[in-house]
Short mmCIF file of C-alpha atoms in Angstrom, two decimals:
data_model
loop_
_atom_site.label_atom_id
_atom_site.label_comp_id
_atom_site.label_asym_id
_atom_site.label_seq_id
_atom_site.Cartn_x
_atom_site.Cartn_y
_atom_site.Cartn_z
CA UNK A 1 0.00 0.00 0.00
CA UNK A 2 1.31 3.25 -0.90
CA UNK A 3 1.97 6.58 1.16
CA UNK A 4 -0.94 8.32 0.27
CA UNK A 5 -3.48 5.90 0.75
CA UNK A 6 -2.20 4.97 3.95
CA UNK A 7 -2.40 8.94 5.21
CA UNK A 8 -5.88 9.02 3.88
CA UNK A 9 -7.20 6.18 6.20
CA UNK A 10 -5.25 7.27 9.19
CA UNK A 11 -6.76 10.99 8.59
CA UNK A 12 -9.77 9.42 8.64
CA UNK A 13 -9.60 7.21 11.79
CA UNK A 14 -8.49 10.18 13.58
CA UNK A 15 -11.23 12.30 12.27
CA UNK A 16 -14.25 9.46 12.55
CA UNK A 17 -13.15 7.07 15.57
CA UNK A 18 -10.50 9.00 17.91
CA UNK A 19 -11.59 12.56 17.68
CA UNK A 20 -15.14 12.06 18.74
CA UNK A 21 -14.10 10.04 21.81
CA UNK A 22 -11.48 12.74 22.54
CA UNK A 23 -13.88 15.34 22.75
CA UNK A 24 -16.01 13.42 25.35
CA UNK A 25 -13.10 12.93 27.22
CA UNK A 26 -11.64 16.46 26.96
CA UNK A 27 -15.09 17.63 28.81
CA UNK A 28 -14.29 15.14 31.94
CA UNK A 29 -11.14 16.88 32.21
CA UNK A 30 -8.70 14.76 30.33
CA UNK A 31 -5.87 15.68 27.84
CA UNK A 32 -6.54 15.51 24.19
CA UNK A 33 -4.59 12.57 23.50
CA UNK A 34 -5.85 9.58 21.75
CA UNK A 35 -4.46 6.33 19.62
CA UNK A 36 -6.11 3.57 17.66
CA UNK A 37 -5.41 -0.06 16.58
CA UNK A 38 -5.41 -1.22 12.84
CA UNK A 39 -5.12 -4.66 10.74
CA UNK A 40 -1.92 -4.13 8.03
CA UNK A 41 -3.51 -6.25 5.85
CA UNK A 42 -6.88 -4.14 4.81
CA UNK A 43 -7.07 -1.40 7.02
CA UNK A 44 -9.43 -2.12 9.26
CA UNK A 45 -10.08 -0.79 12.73
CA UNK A 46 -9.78 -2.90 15.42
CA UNK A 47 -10.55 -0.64 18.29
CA UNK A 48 -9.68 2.99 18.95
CA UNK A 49 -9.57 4.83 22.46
CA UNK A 50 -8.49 8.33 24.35
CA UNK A 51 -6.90 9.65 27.41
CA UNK A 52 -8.62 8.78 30.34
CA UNK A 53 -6.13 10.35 33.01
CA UNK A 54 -8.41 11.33 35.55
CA UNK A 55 -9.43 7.78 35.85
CA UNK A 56 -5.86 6.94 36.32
CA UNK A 57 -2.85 9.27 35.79
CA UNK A 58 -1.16 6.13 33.45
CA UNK A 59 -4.17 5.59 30.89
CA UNK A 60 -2.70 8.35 28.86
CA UNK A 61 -4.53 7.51 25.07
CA UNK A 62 -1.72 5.27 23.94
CA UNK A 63 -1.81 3.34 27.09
CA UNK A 64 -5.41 3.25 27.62
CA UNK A 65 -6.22 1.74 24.12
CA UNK A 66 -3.56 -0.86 24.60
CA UNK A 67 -5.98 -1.75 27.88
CA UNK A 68 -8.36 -1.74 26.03
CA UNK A 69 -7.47 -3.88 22.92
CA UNK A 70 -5.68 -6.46 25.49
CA UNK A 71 -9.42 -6.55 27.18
CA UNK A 72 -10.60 -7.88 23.76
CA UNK A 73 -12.00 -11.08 23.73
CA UNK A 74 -9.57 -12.41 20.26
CA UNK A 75 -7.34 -10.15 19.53
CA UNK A 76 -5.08 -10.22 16.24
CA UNK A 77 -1.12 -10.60 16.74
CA UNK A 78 0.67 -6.85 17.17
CA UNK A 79 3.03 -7.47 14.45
CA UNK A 80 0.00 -7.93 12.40
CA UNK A 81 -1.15 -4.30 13.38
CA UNK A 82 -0.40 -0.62 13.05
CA UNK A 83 -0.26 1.48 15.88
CA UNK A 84 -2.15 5.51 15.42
CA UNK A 85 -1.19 7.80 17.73
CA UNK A 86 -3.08 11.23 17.75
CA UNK A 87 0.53 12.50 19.35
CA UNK A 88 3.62 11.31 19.14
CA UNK A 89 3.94 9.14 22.24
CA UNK A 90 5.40 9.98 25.24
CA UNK A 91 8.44 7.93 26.77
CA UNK A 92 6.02 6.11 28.52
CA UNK A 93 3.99 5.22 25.93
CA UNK A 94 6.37 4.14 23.46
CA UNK A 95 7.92 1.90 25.60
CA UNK A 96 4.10 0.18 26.32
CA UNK A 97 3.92 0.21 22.36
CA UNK A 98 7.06 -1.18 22.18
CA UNK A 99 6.93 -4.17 24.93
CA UNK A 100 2.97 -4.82 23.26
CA UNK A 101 5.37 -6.05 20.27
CA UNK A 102 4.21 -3.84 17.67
CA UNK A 103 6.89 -2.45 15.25
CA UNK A 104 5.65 0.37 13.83
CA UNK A 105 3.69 3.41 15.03
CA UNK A 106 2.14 6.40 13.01
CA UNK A 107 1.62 10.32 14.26
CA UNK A 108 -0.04 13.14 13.60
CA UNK A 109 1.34 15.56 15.93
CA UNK A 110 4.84 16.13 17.33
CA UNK A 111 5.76 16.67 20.97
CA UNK A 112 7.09 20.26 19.83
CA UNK A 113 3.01 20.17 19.14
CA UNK A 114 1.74 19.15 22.60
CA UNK A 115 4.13 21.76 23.83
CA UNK A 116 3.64 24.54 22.14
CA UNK A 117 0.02 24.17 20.13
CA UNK A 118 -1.73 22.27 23.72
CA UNK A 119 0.21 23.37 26.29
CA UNK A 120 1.36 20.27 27.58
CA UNK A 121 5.46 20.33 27.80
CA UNK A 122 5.83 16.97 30.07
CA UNK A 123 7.08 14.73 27.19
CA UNK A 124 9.56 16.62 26.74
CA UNK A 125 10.54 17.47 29.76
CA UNK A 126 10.69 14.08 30.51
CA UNK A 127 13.15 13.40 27.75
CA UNK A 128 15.19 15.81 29.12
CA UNK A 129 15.32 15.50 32.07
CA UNK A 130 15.19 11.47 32.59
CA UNK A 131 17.13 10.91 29.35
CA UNK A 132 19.07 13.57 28.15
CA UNK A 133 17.31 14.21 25.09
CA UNK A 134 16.17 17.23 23.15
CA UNK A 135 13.35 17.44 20.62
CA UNK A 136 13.02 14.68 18.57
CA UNK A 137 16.06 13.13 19.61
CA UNK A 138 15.10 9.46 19.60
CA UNK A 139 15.13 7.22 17.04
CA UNK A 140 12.42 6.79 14.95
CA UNK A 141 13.67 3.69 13.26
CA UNK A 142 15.70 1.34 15.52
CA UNK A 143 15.37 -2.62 16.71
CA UNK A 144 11.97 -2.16 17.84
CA UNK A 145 9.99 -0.16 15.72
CA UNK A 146 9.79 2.33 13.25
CA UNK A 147 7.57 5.64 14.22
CA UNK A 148 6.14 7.97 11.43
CA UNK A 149 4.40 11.39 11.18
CA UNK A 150 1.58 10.99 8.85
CA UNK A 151 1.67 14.50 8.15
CA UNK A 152 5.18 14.49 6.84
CA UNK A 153 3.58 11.17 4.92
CA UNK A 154 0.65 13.63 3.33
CA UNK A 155 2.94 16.73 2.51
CA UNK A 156 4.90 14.12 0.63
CA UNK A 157 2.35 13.59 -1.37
CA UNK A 158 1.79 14.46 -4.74
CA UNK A 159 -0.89 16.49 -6.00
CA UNK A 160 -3.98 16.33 -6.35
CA UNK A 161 -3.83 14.33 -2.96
CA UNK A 162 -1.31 17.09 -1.68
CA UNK A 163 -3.55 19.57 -1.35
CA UNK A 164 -6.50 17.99 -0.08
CA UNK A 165 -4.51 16.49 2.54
CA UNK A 166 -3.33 19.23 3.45
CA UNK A 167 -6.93 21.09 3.93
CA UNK A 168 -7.84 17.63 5.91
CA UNK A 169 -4.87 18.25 8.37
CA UNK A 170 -5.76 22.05 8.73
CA UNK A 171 -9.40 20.65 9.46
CA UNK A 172 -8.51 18.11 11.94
CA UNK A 173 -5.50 21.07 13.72
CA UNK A 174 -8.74 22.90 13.89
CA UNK A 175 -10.82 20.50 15.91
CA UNK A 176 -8.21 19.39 18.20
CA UNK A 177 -7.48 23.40 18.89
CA UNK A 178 -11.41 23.64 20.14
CA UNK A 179 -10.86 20.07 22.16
CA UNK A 180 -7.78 21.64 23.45
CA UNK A 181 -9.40 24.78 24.81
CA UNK A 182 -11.70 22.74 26.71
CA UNK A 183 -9.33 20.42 28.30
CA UNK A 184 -7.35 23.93 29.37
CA UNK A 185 -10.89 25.45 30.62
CA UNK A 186 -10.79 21.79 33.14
CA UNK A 187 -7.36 21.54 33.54
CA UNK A 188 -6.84 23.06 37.28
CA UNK A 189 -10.00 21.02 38.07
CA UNK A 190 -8.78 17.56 38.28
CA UNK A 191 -6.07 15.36 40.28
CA UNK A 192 -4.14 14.81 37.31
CA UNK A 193 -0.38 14.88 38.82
CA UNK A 194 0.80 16.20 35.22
CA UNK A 195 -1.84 18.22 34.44
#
């Protein structure tokens, strides 16, 4: 499967499955984070979730749907599966990615994003302080996985998709801007410790 139509379906997971649950989560007070499970061989969702931190401070969106999808009654092998991540993961999270045993994982915004578009600087932080690290400075592609930005994937693209991808990700940057002004409205409100 090429690129392009592999940008188009995760656009539209985000858009359909993720974003809709984000934005009931966002008005209980939880960040705007959210991830989704896919079958490589068609597509196909297999479940999608969102944060759910004031639940628990560790069911960040990535971790959360990973509870979920393990709660599954059959559930396909990981290395069977793509891995959508409405952000690129956290430390945490890629490390629950990675020891699920999936190999790949797809974003749609950076952590330069959730620091400086949603006001949430912790990943980075994080890296800094607990590894050393400085914006983007992991690897993408090592042993374990390989981690993409789908929008990098769409601006690749060639035209005519170019463009309309690129109205779809000004579309969905718009959504997840009114999401994130709610969960900033709640944010003193709850007992998340990294709020």
């Amino acid at each position: 499967m090429n690129d392009a139509l592999l940008a188009e379906r995760l656009l539209n997971v985000i858009e359909q499955d993720i974003l809709p649950l984000t934005s009931k989560g966002v008005e209980a007070g939880n960040k705007v984070f959210g991830a989704a499970i896919l079958r490589k061989s068609d597509l196909s969702l297999v479940i999608a979730g969102t944060n759910d931190e004031t639940a628990n401070p560790l069911w960040h969106g990535e971790v959360h749907t990973l509870k979920q999808f393990y709660e599954l009654p059959v559930k396909p092998d990981t290395k069977e599966l793509l891995f959508l991540s409405t952000h690129e993961p956290c430390t945490m999270c890629m490390s629950a990615i990675t020891w699920a045993g999936f190999d790949n994982y797809f974003y749609f915004f950076s952590h330069e994003d959730s620091r400086d578009s949603f006001g949430i600087p912790h990943d980075l932080k994080i890296m800094k302080e607990l590894y050393g690290l400085e914006p983007g400075g992991y690897r993408r592609h090592n042993a374990f996985f390989e981690a993409r930005s789908i929008v990098d994937m769409a601006n690749a693209a060639e035209e005519p998709e170019s463009s309309r991808f690129l109205a779809r990700i000004e579309r969905i940057k718009a959504s997840y801007a009114l999401a994130s002004e709610t969960y900033q409205s709640h944010k003193g409100e709850t007992s998340i410790p990294l709020g």
